[in-house]
PDB file of C-alpha atoms in Angstrom:
ATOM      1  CA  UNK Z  56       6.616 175.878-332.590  1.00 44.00           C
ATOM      2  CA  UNK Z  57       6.091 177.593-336.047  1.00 49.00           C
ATOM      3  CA  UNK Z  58       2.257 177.762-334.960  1.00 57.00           C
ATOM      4  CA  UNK Z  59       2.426 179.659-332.339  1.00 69.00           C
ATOM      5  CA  UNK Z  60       0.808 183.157-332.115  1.00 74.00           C
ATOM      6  CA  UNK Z  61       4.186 184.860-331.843  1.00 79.00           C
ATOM      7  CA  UNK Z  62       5.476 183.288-335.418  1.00 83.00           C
ATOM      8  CA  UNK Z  63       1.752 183.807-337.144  1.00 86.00           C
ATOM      9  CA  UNK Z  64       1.637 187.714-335.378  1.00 88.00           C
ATOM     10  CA  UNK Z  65       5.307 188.107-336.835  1.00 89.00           C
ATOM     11  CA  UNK Z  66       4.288 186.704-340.343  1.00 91.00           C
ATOM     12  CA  UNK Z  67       0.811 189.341-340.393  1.00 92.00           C
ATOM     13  CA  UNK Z  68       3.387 192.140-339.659  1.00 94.00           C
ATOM     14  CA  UNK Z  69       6.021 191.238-342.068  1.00 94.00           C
ATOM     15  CA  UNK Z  70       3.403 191.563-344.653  1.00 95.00           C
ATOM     16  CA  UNK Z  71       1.915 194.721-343.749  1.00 96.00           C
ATOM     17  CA  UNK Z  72       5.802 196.301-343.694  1.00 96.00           C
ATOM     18  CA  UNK Z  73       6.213 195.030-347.002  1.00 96.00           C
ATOM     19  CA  UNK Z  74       3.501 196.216-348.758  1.00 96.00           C
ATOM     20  CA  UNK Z  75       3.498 199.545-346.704  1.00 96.00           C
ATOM     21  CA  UNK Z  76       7.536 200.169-347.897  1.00 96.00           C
ATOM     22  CA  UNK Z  77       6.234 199.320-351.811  1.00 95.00           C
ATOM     23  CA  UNK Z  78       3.201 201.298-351.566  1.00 95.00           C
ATOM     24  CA  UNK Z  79       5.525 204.365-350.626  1.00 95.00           C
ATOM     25  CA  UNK Z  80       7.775 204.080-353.640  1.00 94.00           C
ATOM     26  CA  UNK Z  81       4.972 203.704-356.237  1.00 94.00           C
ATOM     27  CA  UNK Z  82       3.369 206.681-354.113  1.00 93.00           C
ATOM     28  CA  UNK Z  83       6.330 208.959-354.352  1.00 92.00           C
ATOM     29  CA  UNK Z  84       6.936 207.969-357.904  1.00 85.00           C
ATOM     30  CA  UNK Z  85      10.303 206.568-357.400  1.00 83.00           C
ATOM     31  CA  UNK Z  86       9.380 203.293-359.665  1.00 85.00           C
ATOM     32  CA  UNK Z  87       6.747 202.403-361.601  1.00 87.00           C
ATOM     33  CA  UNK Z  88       6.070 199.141-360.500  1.00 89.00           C
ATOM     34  CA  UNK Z  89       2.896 197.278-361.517  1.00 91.00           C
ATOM     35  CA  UNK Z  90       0.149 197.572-358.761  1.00 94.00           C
ATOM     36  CA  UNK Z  91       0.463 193.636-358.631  1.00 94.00           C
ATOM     37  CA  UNK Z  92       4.215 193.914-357.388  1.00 95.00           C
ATOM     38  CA  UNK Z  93       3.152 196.390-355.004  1.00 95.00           C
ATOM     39  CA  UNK Z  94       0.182 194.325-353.408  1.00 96.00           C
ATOM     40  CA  UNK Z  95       2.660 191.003-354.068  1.00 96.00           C
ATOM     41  CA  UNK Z  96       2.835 190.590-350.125  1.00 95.00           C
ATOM     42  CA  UNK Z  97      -0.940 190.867-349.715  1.00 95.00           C
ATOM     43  CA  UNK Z  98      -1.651 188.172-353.134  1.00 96.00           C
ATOM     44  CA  UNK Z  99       0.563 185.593-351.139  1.00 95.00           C
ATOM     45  CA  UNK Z 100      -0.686 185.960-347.819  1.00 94.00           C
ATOM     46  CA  UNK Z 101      -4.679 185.215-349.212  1.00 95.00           C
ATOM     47  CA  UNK Z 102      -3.208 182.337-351.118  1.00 95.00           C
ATOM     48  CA  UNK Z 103      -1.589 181.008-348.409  1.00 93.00           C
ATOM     49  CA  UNK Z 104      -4.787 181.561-346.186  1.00 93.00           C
ATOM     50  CA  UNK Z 105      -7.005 179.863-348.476  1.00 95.00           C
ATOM     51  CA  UNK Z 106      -4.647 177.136-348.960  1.00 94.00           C
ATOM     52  CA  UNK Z 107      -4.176 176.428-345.015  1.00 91.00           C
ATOM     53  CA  UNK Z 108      -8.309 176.605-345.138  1.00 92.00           C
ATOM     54  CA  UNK Z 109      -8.645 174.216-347.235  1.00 94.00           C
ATOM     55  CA  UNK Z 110      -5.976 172.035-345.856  1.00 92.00           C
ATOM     56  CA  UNK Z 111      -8.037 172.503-342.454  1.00 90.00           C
ATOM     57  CA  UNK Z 112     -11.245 171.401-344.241  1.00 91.00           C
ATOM     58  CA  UNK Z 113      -9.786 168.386-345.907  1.00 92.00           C
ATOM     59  CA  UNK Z 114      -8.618 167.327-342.695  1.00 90.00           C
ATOM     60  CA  UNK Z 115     -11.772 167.835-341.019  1.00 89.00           C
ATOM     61  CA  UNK Z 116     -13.832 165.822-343.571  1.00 90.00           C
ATOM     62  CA  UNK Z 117     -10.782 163.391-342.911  1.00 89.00           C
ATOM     63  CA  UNK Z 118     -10.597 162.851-339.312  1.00 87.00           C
ATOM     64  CA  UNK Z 119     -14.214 164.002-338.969  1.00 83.00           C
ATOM     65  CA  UNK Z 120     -13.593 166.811-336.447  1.00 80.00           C
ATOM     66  CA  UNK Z 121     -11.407 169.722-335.944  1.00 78.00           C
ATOM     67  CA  UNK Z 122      -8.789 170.419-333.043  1.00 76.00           C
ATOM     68  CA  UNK Z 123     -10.180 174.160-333.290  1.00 74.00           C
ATOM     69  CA  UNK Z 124     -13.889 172.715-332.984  1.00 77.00           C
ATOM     70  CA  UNK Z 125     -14.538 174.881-335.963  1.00 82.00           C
ATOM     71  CA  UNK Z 126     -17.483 173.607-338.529  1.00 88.00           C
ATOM     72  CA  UNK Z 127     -16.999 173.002-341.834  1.00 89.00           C
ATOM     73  CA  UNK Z 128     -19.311 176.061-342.708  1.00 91.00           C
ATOM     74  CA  UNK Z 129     -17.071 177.661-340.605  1.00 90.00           C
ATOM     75  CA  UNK Z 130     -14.269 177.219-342.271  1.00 91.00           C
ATOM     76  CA  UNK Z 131     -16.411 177.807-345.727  1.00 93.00           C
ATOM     77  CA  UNK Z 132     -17.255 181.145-344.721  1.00 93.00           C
ATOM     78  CA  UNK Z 133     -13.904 182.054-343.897  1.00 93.00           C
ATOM     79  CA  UNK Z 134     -12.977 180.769-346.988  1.00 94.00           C
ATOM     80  CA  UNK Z 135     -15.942 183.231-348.633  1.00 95.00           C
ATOM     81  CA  UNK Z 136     -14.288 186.099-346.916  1.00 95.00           C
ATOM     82  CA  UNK Z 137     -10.656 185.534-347.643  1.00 95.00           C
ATOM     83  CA  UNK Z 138     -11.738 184.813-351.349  1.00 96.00           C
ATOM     84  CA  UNK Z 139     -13.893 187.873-351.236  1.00 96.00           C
ATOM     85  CA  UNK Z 140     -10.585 190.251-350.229  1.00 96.00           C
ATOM     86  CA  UNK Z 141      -8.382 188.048-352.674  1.00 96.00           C
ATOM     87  CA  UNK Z 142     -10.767 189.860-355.555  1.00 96.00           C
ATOM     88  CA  UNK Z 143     -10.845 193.067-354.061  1.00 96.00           C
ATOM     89  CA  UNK Z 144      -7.014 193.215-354.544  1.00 96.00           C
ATOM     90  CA  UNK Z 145      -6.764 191.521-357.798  1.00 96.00           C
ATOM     91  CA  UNK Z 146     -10.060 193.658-359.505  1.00 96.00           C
ATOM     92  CA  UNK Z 147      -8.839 196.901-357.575  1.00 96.00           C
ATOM     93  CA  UNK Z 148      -4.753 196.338-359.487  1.00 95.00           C
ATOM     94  CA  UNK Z 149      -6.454 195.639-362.964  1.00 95.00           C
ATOM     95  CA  UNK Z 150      -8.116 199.297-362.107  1.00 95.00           C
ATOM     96  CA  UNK Z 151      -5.059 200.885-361.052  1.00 94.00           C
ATOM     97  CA  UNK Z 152      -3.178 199.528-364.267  1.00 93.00           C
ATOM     98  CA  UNK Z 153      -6.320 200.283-366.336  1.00 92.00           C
ATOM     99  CA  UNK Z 154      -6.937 196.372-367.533  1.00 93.00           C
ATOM    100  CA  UNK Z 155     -10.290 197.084-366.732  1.00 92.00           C
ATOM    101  CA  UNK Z 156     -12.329 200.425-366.974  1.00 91.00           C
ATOM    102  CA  UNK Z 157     -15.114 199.381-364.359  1.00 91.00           C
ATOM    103  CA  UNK Z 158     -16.681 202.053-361.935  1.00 92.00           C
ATOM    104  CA  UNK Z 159     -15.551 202.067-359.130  1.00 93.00           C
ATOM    105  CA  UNK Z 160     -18.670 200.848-357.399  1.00 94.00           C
ATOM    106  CA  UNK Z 161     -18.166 197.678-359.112  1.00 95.00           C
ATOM    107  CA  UNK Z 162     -14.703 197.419-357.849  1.00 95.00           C
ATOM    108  CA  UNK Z 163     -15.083 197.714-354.185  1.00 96.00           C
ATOM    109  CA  UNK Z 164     -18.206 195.368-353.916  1.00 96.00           C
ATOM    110  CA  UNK Z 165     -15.724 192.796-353.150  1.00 96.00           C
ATOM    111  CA  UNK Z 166     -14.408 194.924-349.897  1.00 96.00           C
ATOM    112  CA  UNK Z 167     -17.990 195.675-349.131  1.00 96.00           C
ATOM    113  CA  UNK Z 168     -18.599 191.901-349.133  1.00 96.00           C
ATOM    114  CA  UNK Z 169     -15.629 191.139-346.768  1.00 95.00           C
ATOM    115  CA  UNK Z 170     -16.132 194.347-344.599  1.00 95.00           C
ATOM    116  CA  UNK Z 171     -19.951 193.226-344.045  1.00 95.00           C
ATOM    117  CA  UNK Z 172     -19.009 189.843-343.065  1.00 94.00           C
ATOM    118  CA  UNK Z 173     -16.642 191.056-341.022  1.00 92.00           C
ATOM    119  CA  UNK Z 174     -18.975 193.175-339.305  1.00 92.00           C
ATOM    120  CA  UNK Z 175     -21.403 190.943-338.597  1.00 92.00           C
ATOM    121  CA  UNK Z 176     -19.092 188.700-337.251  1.00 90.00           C
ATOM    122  CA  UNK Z 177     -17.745 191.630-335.133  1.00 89.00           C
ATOM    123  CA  UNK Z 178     -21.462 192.595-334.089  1.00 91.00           C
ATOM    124  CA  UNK Z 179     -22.021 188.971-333.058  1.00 90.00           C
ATOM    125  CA  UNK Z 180     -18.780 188.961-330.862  1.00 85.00           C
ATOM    126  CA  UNK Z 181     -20.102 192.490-329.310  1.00 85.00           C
ATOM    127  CA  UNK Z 182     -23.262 190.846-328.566  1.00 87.00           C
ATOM    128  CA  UNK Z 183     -21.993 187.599-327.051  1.00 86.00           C
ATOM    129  CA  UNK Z 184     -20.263 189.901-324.948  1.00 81.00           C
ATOM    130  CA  UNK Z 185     -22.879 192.223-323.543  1.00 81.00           C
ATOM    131  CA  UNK Z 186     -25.087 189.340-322.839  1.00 82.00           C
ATOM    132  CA  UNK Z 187     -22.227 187.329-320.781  1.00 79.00           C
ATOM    133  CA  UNK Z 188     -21.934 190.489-319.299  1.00 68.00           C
ATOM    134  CA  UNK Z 189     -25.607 190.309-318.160  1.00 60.00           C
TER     135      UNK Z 189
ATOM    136  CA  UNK L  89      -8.753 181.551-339.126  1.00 66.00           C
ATOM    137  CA  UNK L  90      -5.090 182.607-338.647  1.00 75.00           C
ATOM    138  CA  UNK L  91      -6.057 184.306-335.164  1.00 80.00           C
ATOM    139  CA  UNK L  92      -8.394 183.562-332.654  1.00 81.00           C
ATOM    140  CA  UNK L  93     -10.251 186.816-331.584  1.00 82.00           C
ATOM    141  CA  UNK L  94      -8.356 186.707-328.081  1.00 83.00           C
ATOM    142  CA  UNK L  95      -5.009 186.900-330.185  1.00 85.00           C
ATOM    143  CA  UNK L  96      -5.949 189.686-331.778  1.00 86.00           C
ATOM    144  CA  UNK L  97      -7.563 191.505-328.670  1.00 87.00           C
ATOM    145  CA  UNK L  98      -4.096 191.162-327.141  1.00 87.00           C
ATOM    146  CA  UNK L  99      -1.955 191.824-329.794  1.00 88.00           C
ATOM    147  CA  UNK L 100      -3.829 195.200-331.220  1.00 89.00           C
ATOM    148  CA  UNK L 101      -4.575 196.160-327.718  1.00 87.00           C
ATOM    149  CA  UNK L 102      -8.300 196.830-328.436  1.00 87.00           C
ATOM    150  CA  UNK L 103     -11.301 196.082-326.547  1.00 88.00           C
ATOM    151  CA  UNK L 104     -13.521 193.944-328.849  1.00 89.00           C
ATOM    152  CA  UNK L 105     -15.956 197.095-329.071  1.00 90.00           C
ATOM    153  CA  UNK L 106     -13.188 199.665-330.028  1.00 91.00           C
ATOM    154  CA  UNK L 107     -12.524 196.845-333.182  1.00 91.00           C
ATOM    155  CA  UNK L 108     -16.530 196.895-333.891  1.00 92.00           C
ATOM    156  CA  UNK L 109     -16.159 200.611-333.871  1.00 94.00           C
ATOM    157  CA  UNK L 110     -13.005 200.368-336.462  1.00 94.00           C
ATOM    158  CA  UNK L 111     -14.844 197.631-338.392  1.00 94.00           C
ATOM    159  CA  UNK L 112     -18.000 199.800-338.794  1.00 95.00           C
ATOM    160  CA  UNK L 113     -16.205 203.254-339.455  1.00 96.00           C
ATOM    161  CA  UNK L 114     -13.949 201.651-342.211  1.00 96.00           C
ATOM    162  CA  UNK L 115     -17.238 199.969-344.191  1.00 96.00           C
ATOM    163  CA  UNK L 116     -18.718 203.869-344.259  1.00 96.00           C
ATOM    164  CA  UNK L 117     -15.523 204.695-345.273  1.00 96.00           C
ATOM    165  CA  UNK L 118     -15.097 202.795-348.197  1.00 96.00           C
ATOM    166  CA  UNK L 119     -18.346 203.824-349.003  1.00 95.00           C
ATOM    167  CA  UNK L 120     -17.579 207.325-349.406  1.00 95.00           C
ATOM    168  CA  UNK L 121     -14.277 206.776-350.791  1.00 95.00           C
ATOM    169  CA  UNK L 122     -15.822 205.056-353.725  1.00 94.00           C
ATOM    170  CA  UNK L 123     -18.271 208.268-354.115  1.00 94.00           C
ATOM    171  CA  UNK L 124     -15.267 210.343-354.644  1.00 94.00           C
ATOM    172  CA  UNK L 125     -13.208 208.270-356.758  1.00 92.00           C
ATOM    173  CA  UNK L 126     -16.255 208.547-359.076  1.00 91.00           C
ATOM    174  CA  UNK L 127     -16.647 212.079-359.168  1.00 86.00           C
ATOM    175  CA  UNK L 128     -19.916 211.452-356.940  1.00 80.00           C
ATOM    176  CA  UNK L 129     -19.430 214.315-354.870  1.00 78.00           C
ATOM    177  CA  UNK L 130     -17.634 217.817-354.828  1.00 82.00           C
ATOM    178  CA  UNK L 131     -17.344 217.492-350.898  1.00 87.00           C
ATOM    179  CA  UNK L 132     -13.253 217.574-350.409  1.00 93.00           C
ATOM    180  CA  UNK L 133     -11.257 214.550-348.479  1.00 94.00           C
ATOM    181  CA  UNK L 134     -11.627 215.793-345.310  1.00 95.00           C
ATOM    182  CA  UNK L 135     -15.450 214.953-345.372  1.00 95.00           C
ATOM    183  CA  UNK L 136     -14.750 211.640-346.467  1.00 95.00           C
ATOM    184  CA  UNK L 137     -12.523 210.753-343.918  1.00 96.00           C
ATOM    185  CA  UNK L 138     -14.857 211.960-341.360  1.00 96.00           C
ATOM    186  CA  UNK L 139     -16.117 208.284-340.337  1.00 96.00           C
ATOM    187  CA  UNK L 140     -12.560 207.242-339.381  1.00 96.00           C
ATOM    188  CA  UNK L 141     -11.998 211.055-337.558  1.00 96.00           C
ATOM    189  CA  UNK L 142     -15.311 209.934-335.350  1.00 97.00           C
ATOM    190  CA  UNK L 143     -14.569 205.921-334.767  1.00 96.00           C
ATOM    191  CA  UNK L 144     -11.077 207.729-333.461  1.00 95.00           C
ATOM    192  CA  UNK L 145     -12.792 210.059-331.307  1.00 95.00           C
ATOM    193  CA  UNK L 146     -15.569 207.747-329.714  1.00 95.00           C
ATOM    194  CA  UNK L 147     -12.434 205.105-329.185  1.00 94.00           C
ATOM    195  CA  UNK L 148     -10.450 208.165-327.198  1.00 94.00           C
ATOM    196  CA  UNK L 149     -13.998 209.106-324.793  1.00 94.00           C
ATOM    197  CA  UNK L 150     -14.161 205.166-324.768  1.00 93.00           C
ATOM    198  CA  UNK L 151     -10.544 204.606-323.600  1.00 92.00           C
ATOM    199  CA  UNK L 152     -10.778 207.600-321.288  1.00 93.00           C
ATOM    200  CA  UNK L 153     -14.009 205.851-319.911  1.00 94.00           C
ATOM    201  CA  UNK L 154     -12.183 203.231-318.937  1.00 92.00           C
ATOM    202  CA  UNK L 155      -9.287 204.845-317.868  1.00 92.00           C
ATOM    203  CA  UNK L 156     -11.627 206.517-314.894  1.00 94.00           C
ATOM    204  CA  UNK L 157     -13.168 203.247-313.817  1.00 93.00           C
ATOM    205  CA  UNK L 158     -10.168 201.050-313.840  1.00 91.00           C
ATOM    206  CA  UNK L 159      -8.135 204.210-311.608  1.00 91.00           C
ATOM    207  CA  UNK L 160     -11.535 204.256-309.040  1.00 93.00           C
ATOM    208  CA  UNK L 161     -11.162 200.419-308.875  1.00 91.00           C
ATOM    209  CA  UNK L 162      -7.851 200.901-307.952  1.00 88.00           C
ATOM    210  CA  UNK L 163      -6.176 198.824-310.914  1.00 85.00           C
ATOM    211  CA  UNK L 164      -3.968 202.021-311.501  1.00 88.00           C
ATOM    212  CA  UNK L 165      -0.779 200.657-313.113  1.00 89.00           C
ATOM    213  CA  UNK L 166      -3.267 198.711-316.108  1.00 89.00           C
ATOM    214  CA  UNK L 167      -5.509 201.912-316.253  1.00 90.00           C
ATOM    215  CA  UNK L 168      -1.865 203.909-316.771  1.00 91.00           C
ATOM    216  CA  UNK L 169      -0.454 201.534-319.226  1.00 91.00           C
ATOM    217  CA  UNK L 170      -4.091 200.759-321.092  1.00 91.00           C
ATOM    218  CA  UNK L 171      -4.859 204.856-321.599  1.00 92.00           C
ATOM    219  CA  UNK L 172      -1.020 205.541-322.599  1.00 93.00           C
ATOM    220  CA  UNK L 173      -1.282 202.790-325.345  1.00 93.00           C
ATOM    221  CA  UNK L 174      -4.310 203.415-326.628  1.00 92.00           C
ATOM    222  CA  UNK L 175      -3.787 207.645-326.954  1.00 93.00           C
ATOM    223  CA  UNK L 176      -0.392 206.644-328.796  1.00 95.00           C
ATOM    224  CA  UNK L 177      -1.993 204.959-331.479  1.00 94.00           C
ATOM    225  CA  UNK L 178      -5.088 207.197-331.272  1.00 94.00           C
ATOM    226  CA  UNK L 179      -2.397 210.042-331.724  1.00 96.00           C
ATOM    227  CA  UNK L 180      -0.706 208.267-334.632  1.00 96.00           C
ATOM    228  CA  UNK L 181      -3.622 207.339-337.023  1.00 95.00           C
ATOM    229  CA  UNK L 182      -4.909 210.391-336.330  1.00 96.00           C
ATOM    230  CA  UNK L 183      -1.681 212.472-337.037  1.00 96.00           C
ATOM    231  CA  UNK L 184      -1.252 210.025-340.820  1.00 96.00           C
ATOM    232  CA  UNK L 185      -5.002 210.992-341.862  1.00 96.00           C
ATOM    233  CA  UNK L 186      -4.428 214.690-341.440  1.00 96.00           C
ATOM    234  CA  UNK L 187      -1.645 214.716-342.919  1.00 96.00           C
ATOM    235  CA  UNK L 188      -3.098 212.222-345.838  1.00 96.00           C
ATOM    236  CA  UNK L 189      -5.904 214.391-346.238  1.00 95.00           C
ATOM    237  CA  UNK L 190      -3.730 217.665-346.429  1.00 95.00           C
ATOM    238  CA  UNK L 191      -1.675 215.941-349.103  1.00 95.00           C
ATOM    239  CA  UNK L 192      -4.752 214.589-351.378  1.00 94.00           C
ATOM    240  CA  UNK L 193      -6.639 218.496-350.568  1.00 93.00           C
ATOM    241  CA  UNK L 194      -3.299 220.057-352.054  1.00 92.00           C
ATOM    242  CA  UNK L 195      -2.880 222.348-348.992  1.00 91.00           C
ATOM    243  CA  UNK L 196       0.998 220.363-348.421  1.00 87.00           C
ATOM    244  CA  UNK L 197       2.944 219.035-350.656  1.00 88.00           C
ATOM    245  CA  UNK L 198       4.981 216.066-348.304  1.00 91.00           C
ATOM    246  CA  UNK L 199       6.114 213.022-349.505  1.00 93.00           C
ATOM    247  CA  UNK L 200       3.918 210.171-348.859  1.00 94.00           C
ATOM    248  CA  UNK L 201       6.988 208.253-346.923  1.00 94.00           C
ATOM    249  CA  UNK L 202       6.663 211.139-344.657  1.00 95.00           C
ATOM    250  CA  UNK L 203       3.035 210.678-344.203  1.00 96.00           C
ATOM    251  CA  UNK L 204       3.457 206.884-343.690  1.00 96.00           C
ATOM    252  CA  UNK L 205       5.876 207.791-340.394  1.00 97.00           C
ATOM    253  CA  UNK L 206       2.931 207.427-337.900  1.00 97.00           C
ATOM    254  CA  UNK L 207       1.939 203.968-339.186  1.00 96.00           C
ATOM    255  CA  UNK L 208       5.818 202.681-339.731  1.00 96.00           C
ATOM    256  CA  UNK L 209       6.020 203.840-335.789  1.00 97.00           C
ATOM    257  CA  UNK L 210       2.764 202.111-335.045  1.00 96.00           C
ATOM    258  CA  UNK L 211       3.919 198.941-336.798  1.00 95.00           C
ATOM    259  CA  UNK L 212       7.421 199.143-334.611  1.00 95.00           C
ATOM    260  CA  UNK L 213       5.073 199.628-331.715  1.00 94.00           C
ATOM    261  CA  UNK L 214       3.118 196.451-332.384  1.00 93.00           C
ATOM    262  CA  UNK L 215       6.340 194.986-333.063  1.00 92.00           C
ATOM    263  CA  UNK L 216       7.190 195.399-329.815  1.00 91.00           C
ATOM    264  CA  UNK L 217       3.851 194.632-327.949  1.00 89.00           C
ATOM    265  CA  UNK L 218       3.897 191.231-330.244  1.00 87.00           C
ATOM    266  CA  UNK L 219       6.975 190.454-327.937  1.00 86.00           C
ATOM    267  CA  UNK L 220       5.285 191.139-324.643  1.00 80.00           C
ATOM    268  CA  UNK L 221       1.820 189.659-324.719  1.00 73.00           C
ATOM    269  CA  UNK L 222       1.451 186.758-323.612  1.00 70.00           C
ATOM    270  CA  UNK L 223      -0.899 184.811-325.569  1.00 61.00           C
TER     271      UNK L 223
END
């Protein structure tokens, strides 16, 4: 029941709420919450995804398959992507707070990393699609 | 891993193209967003936002596309309720990067929870649509 698309759709959306209400205050100036607290919804959701992913892969190397018929490298490379955005966040709120003083160039190379894979995956689905399509 | 791409197809509403098109204009996007943060360029914010200003319009001729050869097939209720969805959220990220861009050029002063309406109504909307897809 709690896997079903409606529950995992509702949990995606919660998150994006959240962090779009904190990301307003801080905006508007009406705290001055640390970036962290602001992307707080986003840090959780990655950990949880890479936690489920590696739960998955466990179980795969376990059972020896996987009721999603996903491979293990797969599953690795979503677990490259998700760990890729993780940084993004976590370099780009050590920016914002001035931890760090790195270009900015070196602080969306994580994002370009995710956003490439993501493309490509997207341009495989595209083609897949035009060539079912004849 | 948390969605299949069908799930998300249904849920967003978006042909698998229109998200390549989204995918691709955000990456040249963040691109040229890092170019100004830098102090790369002089060019104002409306010129970086011009990737996202095209995906939008090449998604509306796409959605109007399909809008014409659904209604000639005959399928007129889908091509009604596909073309009415997809201009609504067209209309809304297009309406919060104007006024985004207006507020980071100077030209109006609004509060950014004002310029966050459009994607606080889009979010009801998927809302919504996450209650009447059937997966």
């Amino acid at each position: 029941m709690a896997n079903t698309p409606f529950y995992r759709v509702l949990g995606v959306w919660s998150v994006v709420l959240l962090f779009l209400i904190f990301l307003v205050i801080r905006l508007d100036k009406e705290t001055d919450w640390f970036w962290f607290i602001i992307f707080i919804p986003f840090l959780i959701f990655d950990c949880f995804v890479i936690f489920f992913i590696l739960l998955r892969i466990c179980r795969h190397l376990k059972d020896g398959v996987d009721p999603n018929r996903f491979t293990i490298a797969r599953k690795c490379w979503f677990l490259f992507m998700v760990t890729a955005k993780l940084s993004f966040i976590i370099i780009l709120c050590c920016r914002l707070e001035n931890i760090i003083t790195a270009s900015y160039y070196v602080v969306f190379i994580p994002l370009w990393i995710f956003l490439l894979g993501l493309g490509c995956d997207a341009t495989a689905w595209v083609w897949v699609l035009a060539n079912a399509r004849g | 891993m948390i969605f299949t791409l069908k799930e998300v197809i249904k849920w967003l509403g978006l042909s698998i193209f229109e998200l390549w098109l989204h995918i691709m204009a955000f990456i040249v996007f963040s691109v040229l967003v890092a170019v100004k943060l830098e102090g790369g360029t002089t060019r104002s914010w409306w010129t970086v936002f011009i990737p996202l200003f095209v995906c939008d319009g090449c998604v509306a001729y796409f959605s109007s596309i399909v809008f014409i050869r659904l209604y000639l097939a005959g399928d007129r209720r889908l091509a009604a309720m596909r073309t009415l969805w997809s201009i609504s959220v067209v209309a809304l990220l297009l309406t919060y990067k104007i006024t985004l861009c207006q507020r980071l050029e100077g030209i109006r002063e609004i509060d950014y929870a004002v310029i966050h309406v459009p994607l606080f109504i889009l979010l009801k909307m998927l809302a919504v649509r996450a209650c009447q897809v059937d997966y």
